[in-house]
Coordinates of C-alpha atoms in Angstrom, one line a residue:
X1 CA 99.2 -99.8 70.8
X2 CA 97.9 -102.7 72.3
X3 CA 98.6 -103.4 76.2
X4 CA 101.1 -106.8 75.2
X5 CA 102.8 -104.0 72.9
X6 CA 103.1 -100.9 75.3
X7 CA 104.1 -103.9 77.9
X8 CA 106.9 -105.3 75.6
X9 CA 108.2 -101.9 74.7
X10 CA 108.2 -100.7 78.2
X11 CA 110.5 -104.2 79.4
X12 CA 112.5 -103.4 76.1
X13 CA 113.5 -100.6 77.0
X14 CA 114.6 -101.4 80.6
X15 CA 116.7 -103.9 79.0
X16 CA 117.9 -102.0 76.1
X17 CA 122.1 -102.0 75.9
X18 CA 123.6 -98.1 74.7
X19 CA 126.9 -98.5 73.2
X20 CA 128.6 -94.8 74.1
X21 CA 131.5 -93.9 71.9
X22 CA 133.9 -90.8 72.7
X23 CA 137.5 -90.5 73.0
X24 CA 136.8 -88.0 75.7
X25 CA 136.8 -90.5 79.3
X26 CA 135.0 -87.4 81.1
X27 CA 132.2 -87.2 78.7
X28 CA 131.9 -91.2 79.1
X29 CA 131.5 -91.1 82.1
X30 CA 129.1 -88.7 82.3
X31 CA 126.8 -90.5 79.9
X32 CA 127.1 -93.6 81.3
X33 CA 126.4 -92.5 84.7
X34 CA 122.9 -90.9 83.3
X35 CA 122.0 -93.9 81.0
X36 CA 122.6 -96.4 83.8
X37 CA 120.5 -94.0 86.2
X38 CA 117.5 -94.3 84.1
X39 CA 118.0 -98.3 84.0
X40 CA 119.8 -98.6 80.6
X41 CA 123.0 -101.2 80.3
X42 CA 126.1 -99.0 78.7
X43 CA 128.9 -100.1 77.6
X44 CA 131.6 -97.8 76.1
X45 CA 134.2 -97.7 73.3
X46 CA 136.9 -94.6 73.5
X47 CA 137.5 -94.6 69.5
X48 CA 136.1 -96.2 66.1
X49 CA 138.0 -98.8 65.9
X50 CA 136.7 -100.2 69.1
X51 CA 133.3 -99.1 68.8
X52 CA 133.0 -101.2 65.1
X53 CA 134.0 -104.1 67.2
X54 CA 131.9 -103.9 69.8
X55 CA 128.9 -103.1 67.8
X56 CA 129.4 -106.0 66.2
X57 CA 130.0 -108.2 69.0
X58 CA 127.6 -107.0 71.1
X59 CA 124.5 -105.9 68.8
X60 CA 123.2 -102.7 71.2
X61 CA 119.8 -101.1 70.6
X62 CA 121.5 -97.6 70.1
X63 CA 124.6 -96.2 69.4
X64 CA 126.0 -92.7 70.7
X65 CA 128.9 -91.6 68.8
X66 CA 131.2 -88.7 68.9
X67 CA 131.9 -87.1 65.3
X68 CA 135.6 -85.5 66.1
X69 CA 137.6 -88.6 67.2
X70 CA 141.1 -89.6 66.3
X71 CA 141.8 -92.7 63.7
X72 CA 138.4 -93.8 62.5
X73 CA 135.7 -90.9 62.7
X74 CA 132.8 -90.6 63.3
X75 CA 131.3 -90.2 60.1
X76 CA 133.4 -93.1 59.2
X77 CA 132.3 -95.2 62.0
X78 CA 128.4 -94.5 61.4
X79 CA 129.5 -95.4 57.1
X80 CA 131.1 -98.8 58.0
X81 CA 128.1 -99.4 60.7
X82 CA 125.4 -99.0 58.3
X83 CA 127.3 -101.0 55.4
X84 CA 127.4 -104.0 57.8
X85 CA 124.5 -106.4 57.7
X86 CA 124.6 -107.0 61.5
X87 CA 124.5 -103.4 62.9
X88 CA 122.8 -101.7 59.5
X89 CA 119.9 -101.3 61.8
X90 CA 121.2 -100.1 64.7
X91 CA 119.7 -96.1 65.0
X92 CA 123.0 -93.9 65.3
X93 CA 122.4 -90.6 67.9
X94 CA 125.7 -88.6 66.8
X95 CA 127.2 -86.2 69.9
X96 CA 129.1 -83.2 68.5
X97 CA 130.2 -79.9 69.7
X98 CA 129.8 -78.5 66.2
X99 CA 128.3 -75.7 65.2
X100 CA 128.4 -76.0 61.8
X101 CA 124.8 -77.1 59.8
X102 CA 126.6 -78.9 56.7
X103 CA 128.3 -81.2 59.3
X104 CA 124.8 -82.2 60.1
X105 CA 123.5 -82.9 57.2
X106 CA 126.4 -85.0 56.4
X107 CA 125.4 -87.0 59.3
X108 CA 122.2 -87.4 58.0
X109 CA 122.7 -88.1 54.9
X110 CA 125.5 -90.7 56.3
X111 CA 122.2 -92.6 58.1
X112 CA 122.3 -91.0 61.6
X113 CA 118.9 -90.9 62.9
X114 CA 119.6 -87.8 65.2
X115 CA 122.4 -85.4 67.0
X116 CA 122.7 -84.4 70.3
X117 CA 124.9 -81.1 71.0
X118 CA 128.2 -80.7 73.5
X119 CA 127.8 -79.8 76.1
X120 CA 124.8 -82.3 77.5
X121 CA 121.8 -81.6 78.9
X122 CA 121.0 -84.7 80.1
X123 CA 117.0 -85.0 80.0
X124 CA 117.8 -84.0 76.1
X125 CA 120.5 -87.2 76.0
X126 CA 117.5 -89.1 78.1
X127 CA 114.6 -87.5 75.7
X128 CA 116.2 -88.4 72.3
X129 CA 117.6 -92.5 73.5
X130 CA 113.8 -93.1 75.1
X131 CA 112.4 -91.6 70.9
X132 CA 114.7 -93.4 69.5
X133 CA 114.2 -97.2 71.1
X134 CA 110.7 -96.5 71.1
X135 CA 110.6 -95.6 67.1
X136 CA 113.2 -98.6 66.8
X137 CA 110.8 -101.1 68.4
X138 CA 108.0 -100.1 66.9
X139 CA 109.7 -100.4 63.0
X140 CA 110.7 -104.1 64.3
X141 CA 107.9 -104.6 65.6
X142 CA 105.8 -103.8 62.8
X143 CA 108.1 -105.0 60.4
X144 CA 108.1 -108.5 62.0
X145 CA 103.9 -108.6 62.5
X146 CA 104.1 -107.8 58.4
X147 CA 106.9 -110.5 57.8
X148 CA 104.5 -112.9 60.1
X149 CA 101.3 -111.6 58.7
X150 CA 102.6 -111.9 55.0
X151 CA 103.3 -115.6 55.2
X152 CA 100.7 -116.2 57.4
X153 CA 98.6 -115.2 54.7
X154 CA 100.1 -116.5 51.2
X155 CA 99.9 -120.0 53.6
X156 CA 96.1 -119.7 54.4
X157 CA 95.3 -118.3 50.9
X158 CA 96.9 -121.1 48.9
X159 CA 95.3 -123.7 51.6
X160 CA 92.5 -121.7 50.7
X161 CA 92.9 -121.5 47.2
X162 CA 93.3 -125.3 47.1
X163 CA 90.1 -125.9 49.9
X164 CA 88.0 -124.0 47.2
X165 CA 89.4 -125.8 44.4
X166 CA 88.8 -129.1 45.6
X167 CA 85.0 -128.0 46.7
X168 CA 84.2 -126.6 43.2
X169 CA 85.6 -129.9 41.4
X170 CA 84.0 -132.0 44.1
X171 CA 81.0 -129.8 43.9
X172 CA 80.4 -130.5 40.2
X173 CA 81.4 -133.8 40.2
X174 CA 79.0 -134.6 43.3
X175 CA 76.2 -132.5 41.7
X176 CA 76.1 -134.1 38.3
X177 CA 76.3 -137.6 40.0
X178 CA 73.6 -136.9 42.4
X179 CA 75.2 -137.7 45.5
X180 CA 73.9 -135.3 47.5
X181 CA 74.2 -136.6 51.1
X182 CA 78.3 -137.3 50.5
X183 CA 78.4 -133.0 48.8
X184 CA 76.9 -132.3 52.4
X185 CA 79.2 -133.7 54.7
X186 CA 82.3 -132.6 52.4
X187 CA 80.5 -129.3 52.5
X188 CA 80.7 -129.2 56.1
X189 CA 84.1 -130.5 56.5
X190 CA 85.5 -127.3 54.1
X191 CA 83.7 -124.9 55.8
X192 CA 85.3 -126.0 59.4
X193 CA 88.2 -126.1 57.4
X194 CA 88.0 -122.6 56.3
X195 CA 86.9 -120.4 59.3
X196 CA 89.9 -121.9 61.4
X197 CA 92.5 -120.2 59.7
X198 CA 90.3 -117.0 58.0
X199 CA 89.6 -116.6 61.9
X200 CA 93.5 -117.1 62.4
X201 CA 93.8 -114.1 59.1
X202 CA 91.0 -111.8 61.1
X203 CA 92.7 -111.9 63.9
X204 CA 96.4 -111.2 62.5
X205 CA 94.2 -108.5 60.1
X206 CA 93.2 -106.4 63.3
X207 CA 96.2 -106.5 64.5
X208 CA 98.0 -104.9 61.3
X209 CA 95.3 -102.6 61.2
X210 CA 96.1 -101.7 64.5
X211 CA 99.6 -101.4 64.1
X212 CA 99.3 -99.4 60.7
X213 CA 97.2 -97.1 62.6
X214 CA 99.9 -96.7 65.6
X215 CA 102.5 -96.1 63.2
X216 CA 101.1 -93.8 61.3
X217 CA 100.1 -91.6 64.3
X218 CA 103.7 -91.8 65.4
X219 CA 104.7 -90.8 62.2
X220 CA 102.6 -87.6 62.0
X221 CA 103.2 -87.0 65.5
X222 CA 107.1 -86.9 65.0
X223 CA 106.8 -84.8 61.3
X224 CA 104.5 -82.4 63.8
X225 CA 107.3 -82.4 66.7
X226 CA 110.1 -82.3 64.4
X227 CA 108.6 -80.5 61.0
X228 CA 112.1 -79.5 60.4
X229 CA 113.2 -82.6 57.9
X230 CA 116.3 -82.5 55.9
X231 CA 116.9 -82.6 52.3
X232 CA 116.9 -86.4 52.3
X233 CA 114.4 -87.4 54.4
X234 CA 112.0 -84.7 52.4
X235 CA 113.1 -86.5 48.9
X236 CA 113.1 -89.9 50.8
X237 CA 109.5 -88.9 51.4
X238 CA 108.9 -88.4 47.9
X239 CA 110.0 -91.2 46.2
X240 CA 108.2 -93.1 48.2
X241 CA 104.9 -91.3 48.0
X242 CA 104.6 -90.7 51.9
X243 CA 101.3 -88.8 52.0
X244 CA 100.0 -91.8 49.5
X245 CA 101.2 -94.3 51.6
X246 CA 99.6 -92.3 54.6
X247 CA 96.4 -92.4 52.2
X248 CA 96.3 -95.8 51.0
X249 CA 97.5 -98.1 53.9
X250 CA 93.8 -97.8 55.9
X251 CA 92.1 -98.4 52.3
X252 CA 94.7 -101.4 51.6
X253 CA 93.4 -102.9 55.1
X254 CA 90.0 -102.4 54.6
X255 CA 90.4 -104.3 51.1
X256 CA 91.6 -106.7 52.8
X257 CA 88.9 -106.8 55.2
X258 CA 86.4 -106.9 52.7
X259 CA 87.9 -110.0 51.2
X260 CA 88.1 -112.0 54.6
X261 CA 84.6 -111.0 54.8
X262 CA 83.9 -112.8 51.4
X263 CA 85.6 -116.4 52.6
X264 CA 83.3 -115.8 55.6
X265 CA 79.9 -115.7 53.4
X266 CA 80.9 -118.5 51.2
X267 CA 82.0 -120.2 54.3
X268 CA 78.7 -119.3 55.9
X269 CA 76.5 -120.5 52.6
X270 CA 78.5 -124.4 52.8
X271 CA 77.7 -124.3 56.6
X272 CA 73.6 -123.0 56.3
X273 CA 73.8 -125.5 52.9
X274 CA 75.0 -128.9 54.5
X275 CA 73.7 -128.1 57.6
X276 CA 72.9 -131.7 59.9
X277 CA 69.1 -131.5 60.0
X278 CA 68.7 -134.0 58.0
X279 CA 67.2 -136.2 60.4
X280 CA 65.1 -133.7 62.2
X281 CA 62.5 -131.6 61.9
X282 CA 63.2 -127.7 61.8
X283 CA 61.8 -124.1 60.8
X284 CA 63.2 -123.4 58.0
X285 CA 63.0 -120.1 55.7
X286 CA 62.7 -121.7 52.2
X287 CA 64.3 -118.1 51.0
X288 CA 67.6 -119.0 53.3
X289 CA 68.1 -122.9 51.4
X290 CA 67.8 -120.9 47.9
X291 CA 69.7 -118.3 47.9
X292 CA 72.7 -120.5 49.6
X293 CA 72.3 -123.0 46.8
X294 CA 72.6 -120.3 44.4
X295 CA 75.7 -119.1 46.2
X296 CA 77.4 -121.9 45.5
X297 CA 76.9 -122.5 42.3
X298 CA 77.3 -118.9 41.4
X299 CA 80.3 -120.1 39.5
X300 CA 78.2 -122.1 37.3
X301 CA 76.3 -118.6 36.2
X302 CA 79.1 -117.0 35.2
X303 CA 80.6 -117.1 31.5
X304 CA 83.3 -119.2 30.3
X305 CA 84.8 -119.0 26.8
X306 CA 81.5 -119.0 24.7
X307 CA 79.5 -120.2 27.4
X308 CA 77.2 -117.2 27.8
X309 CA 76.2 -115.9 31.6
X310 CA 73.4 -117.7 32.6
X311 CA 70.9 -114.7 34.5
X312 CA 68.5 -115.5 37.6
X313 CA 65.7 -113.8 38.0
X314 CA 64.1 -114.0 41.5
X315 CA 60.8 -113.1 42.7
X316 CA 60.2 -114.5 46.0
X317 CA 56.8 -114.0 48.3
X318 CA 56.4 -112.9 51.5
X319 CA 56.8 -116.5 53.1
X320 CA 56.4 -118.3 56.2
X321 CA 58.8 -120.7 57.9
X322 CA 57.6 -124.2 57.3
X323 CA 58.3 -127.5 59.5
X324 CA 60.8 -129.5 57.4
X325 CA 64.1 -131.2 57.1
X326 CA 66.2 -128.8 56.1
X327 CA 69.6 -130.3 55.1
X328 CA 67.1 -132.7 52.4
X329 CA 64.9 -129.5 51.0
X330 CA 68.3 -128.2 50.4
X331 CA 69.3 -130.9 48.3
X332 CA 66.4 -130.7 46.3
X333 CA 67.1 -127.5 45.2
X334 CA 70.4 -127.9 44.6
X335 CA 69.3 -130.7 41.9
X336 CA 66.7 -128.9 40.3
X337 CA 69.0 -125.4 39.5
X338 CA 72.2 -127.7 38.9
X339 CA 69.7 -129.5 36.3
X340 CA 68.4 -125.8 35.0
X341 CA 72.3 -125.2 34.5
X342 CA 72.9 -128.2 32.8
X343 CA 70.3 -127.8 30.2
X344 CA 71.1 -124.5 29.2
X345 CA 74.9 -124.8 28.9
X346 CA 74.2 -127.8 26.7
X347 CA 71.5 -125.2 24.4
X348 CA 74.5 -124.9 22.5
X349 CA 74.0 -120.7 22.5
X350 CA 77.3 -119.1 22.5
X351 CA 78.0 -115.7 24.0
X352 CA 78.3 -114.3 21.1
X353 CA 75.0 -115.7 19.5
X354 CA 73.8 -114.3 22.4
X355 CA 75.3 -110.8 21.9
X356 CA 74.3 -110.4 18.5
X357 CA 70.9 -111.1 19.3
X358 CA 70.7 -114.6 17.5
X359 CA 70.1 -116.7 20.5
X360 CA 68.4 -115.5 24.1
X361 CA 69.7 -114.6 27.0
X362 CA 70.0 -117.8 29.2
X363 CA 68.3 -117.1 32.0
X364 CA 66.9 -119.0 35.0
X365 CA 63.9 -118.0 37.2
X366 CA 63.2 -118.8 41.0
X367 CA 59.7 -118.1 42.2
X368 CA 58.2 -118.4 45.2
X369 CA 54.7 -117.7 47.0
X370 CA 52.5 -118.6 49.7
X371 CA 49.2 -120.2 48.8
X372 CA 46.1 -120.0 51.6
X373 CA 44.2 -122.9 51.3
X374 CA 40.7 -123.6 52.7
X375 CA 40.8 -123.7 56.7
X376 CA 40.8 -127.4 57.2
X377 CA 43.4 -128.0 54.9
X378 CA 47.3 -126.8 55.7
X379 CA 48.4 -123.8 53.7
X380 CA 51.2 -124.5 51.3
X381 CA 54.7 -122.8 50.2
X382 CA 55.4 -123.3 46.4
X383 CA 58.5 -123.1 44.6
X384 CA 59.1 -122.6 40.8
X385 CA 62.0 -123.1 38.9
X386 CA 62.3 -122.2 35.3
X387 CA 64.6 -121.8 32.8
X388 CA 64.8 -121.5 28.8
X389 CA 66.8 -124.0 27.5
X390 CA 65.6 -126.5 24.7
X391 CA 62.9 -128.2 26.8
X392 CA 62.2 -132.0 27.6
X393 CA 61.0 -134.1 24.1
X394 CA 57.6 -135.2 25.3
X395 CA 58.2 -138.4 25.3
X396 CA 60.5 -138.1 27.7
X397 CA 58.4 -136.3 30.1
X398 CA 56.8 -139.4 31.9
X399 CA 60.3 -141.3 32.4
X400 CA 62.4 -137.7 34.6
X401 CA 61.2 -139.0 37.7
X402 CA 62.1 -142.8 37.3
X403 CA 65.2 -144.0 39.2
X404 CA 68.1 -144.2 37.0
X405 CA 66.7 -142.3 34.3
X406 CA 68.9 -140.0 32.9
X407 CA 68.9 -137.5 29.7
X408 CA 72.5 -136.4 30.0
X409 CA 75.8 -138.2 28.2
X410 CA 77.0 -141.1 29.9
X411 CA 79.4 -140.3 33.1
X412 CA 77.3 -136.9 33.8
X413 CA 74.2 -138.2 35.6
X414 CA 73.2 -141.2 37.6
X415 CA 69.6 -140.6 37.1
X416 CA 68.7 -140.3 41.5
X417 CA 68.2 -136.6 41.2
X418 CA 64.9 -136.0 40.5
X419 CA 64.0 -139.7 41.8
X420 CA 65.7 -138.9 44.8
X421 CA 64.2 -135.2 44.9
X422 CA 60.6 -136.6 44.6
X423 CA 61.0 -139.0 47.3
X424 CA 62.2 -136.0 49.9
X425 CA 59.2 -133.7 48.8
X426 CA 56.3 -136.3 48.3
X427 CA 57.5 -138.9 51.2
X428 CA 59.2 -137.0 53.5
X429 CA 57.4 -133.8 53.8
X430 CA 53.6 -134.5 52.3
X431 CA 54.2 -132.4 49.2
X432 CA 54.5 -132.3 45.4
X433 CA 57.3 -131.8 43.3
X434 CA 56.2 -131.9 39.3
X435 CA 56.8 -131.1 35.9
X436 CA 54.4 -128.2 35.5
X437 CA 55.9 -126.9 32.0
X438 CA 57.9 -128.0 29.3
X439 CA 58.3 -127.0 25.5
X440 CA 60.6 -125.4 23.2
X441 CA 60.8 -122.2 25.3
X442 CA 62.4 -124.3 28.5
X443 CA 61.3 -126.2 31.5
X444 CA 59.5 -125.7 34.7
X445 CA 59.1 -127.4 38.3
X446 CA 57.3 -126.8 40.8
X447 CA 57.3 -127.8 44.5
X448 CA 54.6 -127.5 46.7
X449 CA 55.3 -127.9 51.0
X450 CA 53.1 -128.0 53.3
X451 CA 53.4 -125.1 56.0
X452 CA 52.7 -126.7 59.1
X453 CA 54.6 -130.4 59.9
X454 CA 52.7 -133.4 57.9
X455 CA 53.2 -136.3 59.6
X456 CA 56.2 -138.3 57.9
X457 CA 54.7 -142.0 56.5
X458 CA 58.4 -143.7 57.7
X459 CA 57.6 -142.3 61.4
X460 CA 54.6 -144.5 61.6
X461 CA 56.5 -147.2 62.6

């Protein structure tokens, strides 16, 4: 239990009313003498009739009631107590003099949480009202964190659900025009978007973990204190599965855990991807910008319909950081896998040409090393990306890299990727970024950066 918790129950139960029911005005005033000792507010009702009333009227935290009254019961009184939706929840103590054990089951089986025995020892009275608030709180306590947490959840997963929606359709639509400076910023916008309220879900998470945990230690600390269950509370065990529940609840959390922690990569991935150094100069692992981009476009990779899974094989080098602009090397290989994609989900392989062995496996390959070059000359980091889809036509191979030159049906490509692409590598960062194989078995491209920072041409002046 929290400290706010264990400070809340202890203020609830200084406050908490006891509504004392006996038709006997010396017992009456015994227990209310006691209760109001110990800082409780009592009010009293001398028969059922009046206590149904006041019940009612006053909503108490706990309810003492004599069995053996005159008029209404009782029995009767707990029956018509629990039937009402306003004092349903209201835990029943029943005070009897009663010796006989069927008399208490009735009780129980009527709803009472517990008896207490004529005559009174009072710490017992004191011992059983202090259980019975405090196991009262907690189940509205926890009941209302679950309410809260519940729709606090179904809100941030549909704003969620919709966030990631709107990214993947803006995500495609960006990629296959190109614009890869407007995906970044809308990149970064989502992924603010996101960790405010999956922080807001982690937070609310710990603290139904933490409550789960609290109650279920109360629970197996009262079935140990009080192993001594009736009939129905044993069967009312049963039906619900209690030692599954008991079981399941910390797996159930950590699921849940293990979810939040999924929003929180993909979250991470958008926020690494469109990160702002665009305009600087950084060290940057070139491992870190691909497997990001890959991230999000995992949903590209995966099958749909007869669109077979498309497979990446990666074989990275041991690599240095380089001197680069980050945010732009990013966007380079974000074009050049989105294009890999592309061209293999327009092969025209189906999944099940590909199952029954007619047509290969779509696949893409990412490979990277670190080529020493001669000591005057700056080592360099290369980067291959290969897939095996139908190929460029030759004659198309000399026109990729022109501006506005596009192979793909009209609406799907602006022709500024690989233009654009070029320019960042060659310009921006002294490097290469060419065609280095084509055919009928796919296409290759490799990029070649510098390791330590070339001086940018555009910085000249």
């Amino acid at each position: 239990m929290t400290f706010n918790q264990h400070h809340n129950l202890s203020q609830q139960l200084q406050t908490s009313t006891i509504l004392v029911v006996d038709d006997n005005p010396t017992n009456l005033e015994v227990l209310s003498a006691t209760l109001e000792n110990h800082g409780f507010t009592v009010s009293v009702a001398i028969d059922g009739e009046n206590a149904l009333s006041q019940a009612e009227y006053l909503n108490p935290d706990l309810i003492l009631l004599d069995v053996m009254m005159p008029g209404i019961d009782g029995f009767e009184a707990c029956r018509t107590l629990l039937s009402n939706p306003k004092t349903q929840n209201i835990p029943v103590i029943f005070m009897t003099a009663l010796a006989d054990p069927m008399e208490k089951v009735k009780g129980f089986e009527l709803g009472a949480v517990d008896y207490i025995t004529k005559p009174f020892q009072q710490e017992e009275v004191i011992a059983r009202v202090n259980l019975h608030l405090r196991l009262s709180f907690l189940n509205k306590t926890i009941a209302e964190q679950n309410q809260r947490l519940e729709q606090q959840v179904a809100e941030r997963t549909a704003a969620l659900t919709q966030a990631l929606e709107t990214l993947q359709r803006s995500q495609l639509q960006l990629v296959q025009s190109e614009k890869m400076s407007s995906i970044g910023q809308l990149m970064a916008g989502i992924a603010h978007e996101i960790n405010n309220p999956l922080g807001f879900i982690n937070g609310n998470l710990s603290l139904a973990q933490e409550g789960f945990t609290n109650l279920l230690d109360h629970l197996q600390l009262y079935q140990a204190e009080f192993p001594q269950a009736n009939d129905k509370i044993l069967d009312h065990a049963e039906s619900i599965d209690l030692d599954f529940l008991i079981a399941d609840l910390p797996k159930l959390t950590k699921s849940l855990r293990v979810g939040c922690d999924r929003i929180k990569d993909i979250s991470n991935s958008l926020r690494i991807f469109s990160r702002s150094d665009t305009e600087r100069r950084v060290r940057f692992r070139i491992e870190e910008g691909l497997e990001v981009t890959l991230m999000l476009l995992r949903h590209r990779l995966k099958a749909v319909d007869q669109i077979p899974e498309i497979h990446i094989v990666k074989d990275y080098g041991k690599l240095p950081e380089i001197d680069c602009y980050a945010g732009q090397l990013n966007q380079v290989f974000m074009n050049l896998l989105a294009n890999a994609i592309d061209a293999l989900h327009s092969s025209g392989y189906t999944a099940s040409m590909v199952k029954r062995g007619e047509a290969k496996q779509p696949t893409i390959w990412v490979k990277t090393e670190w080529i020493h070059c001669e000591p005057k000359l700056h080592d360099i980091v290369r980067i291959a990306i290969r897939d095996n889809g139908l190929g460029i036509p030759p004659h198309l191979q000399s026109k990729i890299f022109e501006s506005l030159f596009t192979t793909k049906p009209v609406g799907k490509g602006s022709g500024l990727g690989l233009s654009i692409s070029r320019q960042i590598v060659e310009e921006t960062h002294g490097g290469k970024l060419m065609l280095t194989n084509t055919s009928s078995e796919g296409t290759e491209f490799t990029i070649e950066i510098p390791v330590h920072e070339i001086e940018n041409p555009s910085e000249k002046n």
